[in-house]
PDB file of C-alpha atoms in Angstrom:
ATOM      1  CA  MET A   1     132.867 116.117  82.593  1.00  0.00           C
ATOM      2  CA  THR A   2     133.408 114.543  86.007  1.00  0.00           C
ATOM      3  CA  ILE A   3     132.863 116.520  89.200  1.00  0.00           C
ATOM      4  CA  ASN A   4     135.318 115.562  91.938  1.00  0.00           C
ATOM      5  CA  LEU A   5     133.235 115.819  95.088  1.00  0.00           C
ATOM      6  CA  SER A   6     134.446 116.846  98.500  1.00  0.00           C
ATOM      7  CA  LYS A   7     132.813 115.797 101.749  1.00  0.00           C
ATOM      8  CA  GLY A   8     129.310 117.303 102.029  1.00  0.00           C
ATOM      9  CA  GLN A   9     129.219 118.588  98.455  1.00  0.00           C
ATOM     10  CA  GLN A  10     126.011 118.099  96.453  1.00  0.00           C
ATOM     11  CA  VAL A  11     125.480 117.634  92.735  1.00  0.00           C
ATOM     12  CA  SER A  12     122.174 117.703  90.852  1.00  0.00           C
ATOM     13  CA  LEU A  13     121.472 114.589  88.795  1.00  0.00           C
ATOM     14  CA  THR A  14     120.403 116.213  85.554  1.00  0.00           C
ATOM     15  CA  LYS A  15     121.837 115.634  82.099  1.00  0.00           C
ATOM     16  CA  SER A  16     124.189 118.254  80.731  1.00  0.00           C
ATOM     17  CA  GLY A  17     121.725 119.022  77.910  1.00  0.00           C
ATOM     18  CA  GLY A  18     118.799 119.177  80.335  1.00  0.00           C
ATOM     19  CA  GLY A  19     116.388 116.511  81.497  1.00  0.00           C
ATOM     20  CA  GLU A  20     116.615 114.037  84.326  1.00  0.00           C
ATOM     21  CA  LEU A  21     118.881 111.030  84.471  1.00  0.00           C
ATOM     22  CA  GLY A  22     117.120 107.696  84.203  1.00  0.00           C
ATOM     23  CA  VAL A  23     119.578 105.042  85.337  1.00  0.00           C
ATOM     24  CA  VAL A  24     122.747 105.658  87.322  1.00  0.00           C
ATOM     25  CA  ARG A  25     125.455 103.342  88.608  1.00  0.00           C
ATOM     26  CA  MET A  26     127.255 103.868  91.898  1.00  0.00           C
ATOM     27  CA  GLY A  27     130.636 102.219  91.429  1.00  0.00           C
ATOM     28  CA  LEU A  28     133.128 101.303  94.145  1.00  0.00           C
ATOM     29  CA  GLY A  29     136.795 100.557  93.535  1.00  0.00           C
ATOM     30  CA  TRP A  30     139.747  99.794  95.800  1.00  0.00           C
ATOM     31  CA  LYS A  31     142.977  97.889  96.120  1.00  0.00           C
ATOM     32  CA  SER A  32     145.064  96.663  99.009  1.00  0.00           C
ATOM     33  CA  ALA A  33     147.768  99.032 100.203  1.00  0.00           C
ATOM     34  CA  PRO A  34     151.269  97.635  99.667  1.00  0.00           C
ATOM     35  CA  ARG A  35     152.515  95.776 102.712  1.00  0.00           C
ATOM     36  CA  LYS A  36     155.984  96.559 104.037  1.00  0.00           C
ATOM     37  CA  GLY A  37     158.357  93.858 105.156  1.00  0.00           C
ATOM     38  CA  PHE A  38     158.762  90.230 104.157  1.00  0.00           C
ATOM     39  CA  LEU A  39     156.486  88.774 106.850  1.00  0.00           C
ATOM     40  CA  ALA A  40     153.782  91.398 106.273  1.00  0.00           C
ATOM     41  CA  ARG A  41     153.635  90.440 102.587  1.00  0.00           C
ATOM     42  CA  LEU A  42     153.454  86.727 103.435  1.00  0.00           C
ATOM     43  CA  THR A  43     150.569  87.191 105.881  1.00  0.00           C
ATOM     44  CA  ALA A  44     148.607  89.735 103.817  1.00  0.00           C
ATOM     45  CA  ARG A  45     144.937  88.859 103.233  1.00  0.00           C
ATOM     46  CA  ASP A  46     142.682  90.018 100.448  1.00  0.00           C
ATOM     47  CA  ILE A  47     140.416  92.896 101.408  1.00  0.00           C
ATOM     48  CA  ASP A  48     136.702  92.329 100.838  1.00  0.00           C
ATOM     49  CA  LEU A  49     134.935  95.689 100.728  1.00  0.00           C
ATOM     50  CA  ASP A  50     131.177  95.506 100.279  1.00  0.00           C
ATOM     51  CA  ALA A  51     128.941  98.163  98.753  1.00  0.00           C
ATOM     52  CA  SER A  52     125.365  98.436 100.020  1.00  0.00           C
ATOM     53  CA  ALA A  53     122.399 100.697  99.266  1.00  0.00           C
ATOM     54  CA  VAL A  54     119.716 101.301 101.901  1.00  0.00           C
ATOM     55  CA  LEU A  55     116.414 102.743 100.628  1.00  0.00           C
ATOM     56  CA  PHE A  56     114.560 105.050 103.025  1.00  0.00           C
ATOM     57  CA  ALA A  57     111.129 106.625 103.256  1.00  0.00           C
ATOM     58  CA  GLY A  58     111.738 109.475 105.663  1.00  0.00           C
ATOM     59  CA  LYS A  59     113.822 107.961 108.436  1.00  0.00           C
ATOM     60  CA  GLU A  60     112.482 104.422 108.013  1.00  0.00           C
ATOM     61  CA  PRO A  61     114.477 101.829 106.035  1.00  0.00           C
ATOM     62  CA  GLN A  62     112.323 100.216 103.348  1.00  0.00           C
ATOM     63  CA  ASP A  63     114.740  97.847 101.617  1.00  0.00           C
ATOM     64  CA  VAL A  64     118.454  97.150 101.224  1.00  0.00           C
ATOM     65  CA  VAL A  65     120.590  95.939  98.351  1.00  0.00           C
ATOM     66  CA  PHE A  66     123.879  94.207  99.193  1.00  0.00           C
ATOM     67  CA  PHE A  67     125.829  91.047  98.364  1.00  0.00           C
ATOM     68  CA  GLN A  68     123.196  88.747  99.909  1.00  0.00           C
ATOM     69  CA  HIS A  69     120.153  90.594  98.468  1.00  0.00           C
ATOM     70  CA  LEU A  70     121.204  91.694  94.990  1.00  0.00           C
ATOM     71  CA  THR A  71     117.936  93.291  93.846  1.00  0.00           C
ATOM     72  CA  SER A  72     115.495  95.524  95.722  1.00  0.00           C
ATOM     73  CA  ASP A  73     112.031  94.073  96.192  1.00  0.00           C
ATOM     74  CA  ASP A  74     110.602  96.486  93.593  1.00  0.00           C
ATOM     75  CA  GLY A  75     113.452  95.854  91.112  1.00  0.00           C
ATOM     76  CA  SER A  76     114.613  99.479  90.881  1.00  0.00           C
ATOM     77  CA  VAL A  77     118.025  98.916  92.532  1.00  0.00           C
ATOM     78  CA  GLN A  78     120.413  96.117  91.593  1.00  0.00           C
ATOM     79  CA  HIS A  79     123.838  95.070  92.918  1.00  0.00           C
ATOM     80  CA  THR A  80     126.003  93.603  90.146  1.00  0.00           C
ATOM     81  CA  GLY A  81     127.748  91.077  92.415  1.00  0.00           C
ATOM     82  CA  ASP A  82     130.246  90.636  95.215  1.00  0.00           C
ATOM     83  CA  ASN A  83     133.972  91.206  94.611  1.00  0.00           C
ATOM     84  CA  ARG A  84     136.012  89.734  97.459  1.00  0.00           C
ATOM     85  CA  VAL A  85     139.474  91.012  96.547  1.00  0.00           C
ATOM     86  CA  GLY A  86     139.245  94.470  94.930  1.00  0.00           C
ATOM     87  CA  GLY A  87     142.052  95.575  92.704  1.00  0.00           C
ATOM     88  CA  ALA A  88     140.560  98.213  90.425  1.00  0.00           C
ATOM     89  CA  GLY A  89     141.907 101.150  92.402  1.00  0.00           C
ATOM     90  CA  GLU A  90     141.930 104.106  90.047  1.00  0.00           C
ATOM     91  CA  GLY A  91     140.558 102.013  87.184  1.00  0.00           C
ATOM     92  CA  GLY A  92     137.152 100.450  86.838  1.00  0.00           C
ATOM     93  CA  ASP A  93     134.640  99.457  89.469  1.00  0.00           C
ATOM     94  CA  ASP A  94     135.067  96.422  91.715  1.00  0.00           C
ATOM     95  CA  GLU A  95     131.432  96.501  92.845  1.00  0.00           C
ATOM     96  CA  SER A  96     128.499  98.433  91.393  1.00  0.00           C
ATOM     97  CA  ILE A  97     124.937  99.231  92.352  1.00  0.00           C
ATOM     98  CA  VAL A  98     122.641 100.280  89.513  1.00  0.00           C
ATOM     99  CA  VAL A  99     119.663 102.502  90.337  1.00  0.00           C
ATOM    100  CA  ASP A 100     116.793 103.095  87.914  1.00  0.00           C
ATOM    101  CA  LEU A 101     115.682 106.451  89.309  1.00  0.00           C
ATOM    102  CA  ARG A 102     112.473 106.310  87.243  1.00  0.00           C
ATOM    103  CA  ARG A 103     111.386 103.072  88.973  1.00  0.00           C
ATOM    104  CA  VAL A 104     112.238 103.927  92.584  1.00  0.00           C
ATOM    105  CA  PRO A 105     108.881 103.898  94.436  1.00  0.00           C
ATOM    106  CA  VAL A 106     107.529 107.374  95.149  1.00  0.00           C
ATOM    107  CA  HIS A 107     107.594 106.844  98.921  1.00  0.00           C
ATOM    108  CA  VAL A 108     111.372 106.218  98.841  1.00  0.00           C
ATOM    109  CA  ASP A 109     112.958 109.650  99.146  1.00  0.00           C
ATOM    110  CA  GLN A 110     116.634 108.785  99.688  1.00  0.00           C
ATOM    111  CA  ILE A 111     119.133 106.014  99.129  1.00  0.00           C
ATOM    112  CA  ILE A 112     122.260 105.827 101.292  1.00  0.00           C
ATOM    113  CA  PHE A 113     125.338 104.063  99.913  1.00  0.00           C
ATOM    114  CA  THR A 114     127.783 102.468 102.348  1.00  0.00           C
ATOM    115  CA  VAL A 115     131.015 100.518 102.102  1.00  0.00           C
ATOM    116  CA  ASN A 116     132.317  98.196 104.772  1.00  0.00           C
ATOM    117  CA  SER A 117     135.272  95.858 105.206  1.00  0.00           C
ATOM    118  CA  PHE A 118     133.606  92.480 105.572  1.00  0.00           C
ATOM    119  CA  THR A 119     136.962  90.863 106.377  1.00  0.00           C
ATOM    120  CA  GLY A 120     137.602  93.425 109.126  1.00  0.00           C
ATOM    121  CA  GLN A 121     140.682  95.215 107.796  1.00  0.00           C
ATOM    122  CA  THR A 122     140.787  98.932 108.422  1.00  0.00           C
ATOM    123  CA  PHE A 123     141.019 101.590 105.718  1.00  0.00           C
ATOM    124  CA  GLU A 124     144.714 101.915 106.640  1.00  0.00           C
ATOM    125  CA  GLU A 125     145.120  98.737 104.590  1.00  0.00           C
ATOM    126  CA  VAL A 126     143.182 100.094 101.592  1.00  0.00           C
ATOM    127  CA  GLU A 127     144.389 102.487  98.942  1.00  0.00           C
ATOM    128  CA  ALA A 128     142.933 104.140  95.868  1.00  0.00           C
ATOM    129  CA  ALA A 129     139.365 103.645  97.135  1.00  0.00           C
ATOM    130  CA  PHE A 130     136.651 105.647  95.423  1.00  0.00           C
ATOM    131  CA  CYS A 131     132.973 105.770  94.680  1.00  0.00           C
ATOM    132  CA  ARG A 132     131.638 107.272  91.494  1.00  0.00           C
ATOM    133  CA  LEU A 133     128.320 107.982  89.842  1.00  0.00           C
ATOM    134  CA  VAL A 134     127.920 107.036  86.179  1.00  0.00           C
ATOM    135  CA  ASP A 135     125.103 107.780  83.700  1.00  0.00           C
ATOM    136  CA  GLU A 136     124.253 104.268  82.480  1.00  0.00           C
ATOM    137  CA  SER A 137     122.773 105.547  79.206  1.00  0.00           C
ATOM    138  CA  ASN A 138     126.171 106.620  77.882  1.00  0.00           C
ATOM    139  CA  GLY A 139     128.783 105.468  80.435  1.00  0.00           C
ATOM    140  CA  GLN A 140     129.727 109.046  81.333  1.00  0.00           C
ATOM    141  CA  GLU A 141     131.154 109.497  84.817  1.00  0.00           C
ATOM    142  CA  LEU A 142     129.202 112.304  86.486  1.00  0.00           C
ATOM    143  CA  ALA A 143     130.807 112.527  89.904  1.00  0.00           C
ATOM    144  CA  ARG A 144     133.649 110.898  91.834  1.00  0.00           C
ATOM    145  CA  TYR A 145     134.362 110.873  95.536  1.00  0.00           C
ATOM    146  CA  THR A 146     137.754 109.634  96.686  1.00  0.00           C
ATOM    147  CA  LEU A 147     137.630 107.717  99.963  1.00  0.00           C
ATOM    148  CA  THR A 148     140.850 109.210 101.260  1.00  0.00           C
ATOM    149  CA  GLY A 149     142.583 109.385 104.575  1.00  0.00           C
ATOM    150  CA  GLY A 150     143.053 105.734 105.488  1.00  0.00           C
ATOM    151  CA  GLY A 151     142.241 105.444 109.152  1.00  0.00           C
ATOM    152  CA  ARG A 152     141.464 102.785 111.697  1.00  0.00           C
ATOM    153  CA  HIS A 153     137.788 102.564 110.695  1.00  0.00           C
ATOM    154  CA  THR A 154     136.312  99.564 108.871  1.00  0.00           C
ATOM    155  CA  ALA A 155     133.497 101.318 107.011  1.00  0.00           C
ATOM    156  CA  GLN A 156     132.333 104.551 105.430  1.00  0.00           C
ATOM    157  CA  ILE A 157     128.987 106.141 104.772  1.00  0.00           C
ATOM    158  CA  MET A 158     129.834 107.087 101.177  1.00  0.00           C
ATOM    159  CA  ALA A 159     127.037 109.121  99.671  1.00  0.00           C
ATOM    160  CA  LYS A 160     123.318 109.533  99.345  1.00  0.00           C
ATOM    161  CA  VAL A 161     120.973 110.122  96.457  1.00  0.00           C
ATOM    162  CA  GLN A 162     117.826 111.993  97.461  1.00  0.00           C
ATOM    163  CA  ARG A 163     114.776 113.435  95.801  1.00  0.00           C
ATOM    164  CA  ALA A 164     115.059 117.152  95.070  1.00  0.00           C
ATOM    165  CA  GLY A 165     111.860 118.603  93.638  1.00  0.00           C
ATOM    166  CA  SER A 166     110.990 116.538  90.582  1.00  0.00           C
ATOM    167  CA  GLY A 167     114.544 115.159  90.245  1.00  0.00           C
ATOM    168  CA  TRP A 168     117.373 113.737  92.312  1.00  0.00           C
ATOM    169  CA  GLN A 169     120.645 115.019  93.750  1.00  0.00           C
ATOM    170  CA  MET A 170     123.730 113.291  95.134  1.00  0.00           C
ATOM    171  CA  THR A 171     125.539 114.297  98.329  1.00  0.00           C
ATOM    172  CA  ALA A 172     129.041 113.060  99.159  1.00  0.00           C
ATOM    173  CA  ILE A 173     129.075 112.072 102.846  1.00  0.00           C
ATOM    174  CA  GLY A 174     132.430 110.341 103.380  1.00  0.00           C
ATOM    175  CA  GLU A 175     131.982 109.674 107.095  1.00  0.00           C
ATOM    176  CA  ALA A 176     134.128 107.049 108.787  1.00  0.00           C
ATOM    177  CA  ALA A 177     132.287 104.334 110.691  1.00  0.00           C
ATOM    178  CA  ASP A 178     132.907 100.863 112.059  1.00  0.00           C
ATOM    179  CA  GLY A 179     131.215  97.632 111.112  1.00  0.00           C
ATOM    180  CA  ARG A 180     131.518  94.543 108.961  1.00  0.00           C
ATOM    181  CA  THR A 181     127.989  94.779 107.480  1.00  0.00           C
ATOM    182  CA  PHE A 182     125.464  97.466 106.577  1.00  0.00           C
ATOM    183  CA  GLN A 183     123.441  96.458 109.673  1.00  0.00           C
ATOM    184  CA  ASP A 184     126.355  97.529 111.883  1.00  0.00           C
ATOM    185  CA  LEU A 185     126.286 100.949 110.200  1.00  0.00           C
ATOM    186  CA  MET A 186     122.610 101.803 110.677  1.00  0.00           C
ATOM    187  CA  PRO A 187     123.129 104.080 113.735  1.00  0.00           C
ATOM    188  CA  ALA A 188     125.732 106.090 111.772  1.00  0.00           C
ATOM    189  CA  VAL A 189     123.524 106.124 108.645  1.00  0.00           C
ATOM    190  CA  ALA A 190     120.580 107.525 110.662  1.00  0.00           C
ATOM    191  CA  GLN A 191     122.563 110.726 111.306  1.00  0.00           C
ATOM    192  CA  HIS A 192     122.483 111.534 107.564  1.00  0.00           C
ATOM    193  CA  LEU A 193     118.764 111.228 106.905  1.00  0.00           C
TER     194      LEU A 193
END
């Protein structure tokens, strides 16, 4: 059963029958909003949204996984590849980041997931954008957060996964930000640590 998250809501990452999740996938999907008018359709560009995961120990970044660094240095987090056009919308994922929670180094206590428009279009030009958390052992969607509201921003701080006791929990953040890369978003990310 999927939990539809609202901004700020938290969900524990435990299996429905008990026990901790081992490997989860943070999926991102989107499609371009329909353009109105003949000229607008002729000049429309593909929208390249990029998913990134920044690993933190306390407030200090330790590593980052994104389209130019597909695997964390320790191998626990892996980006499945860059999608430069989107199109999944409500369907499958356009970009995914897989996290083996069992292999994340003990000093890493949270992972922040971001999405940014590398091509610079605002979220007014994006529709049906979402992030979701999937249990990789069985493909079950655990949680979904819809990136709603459009807006003139070019990025969002999507969610974070953080240690909670002996396990992990996910928090939907959904904060608008501006930037073409994860580096541009670091001041906004710091507010959620």
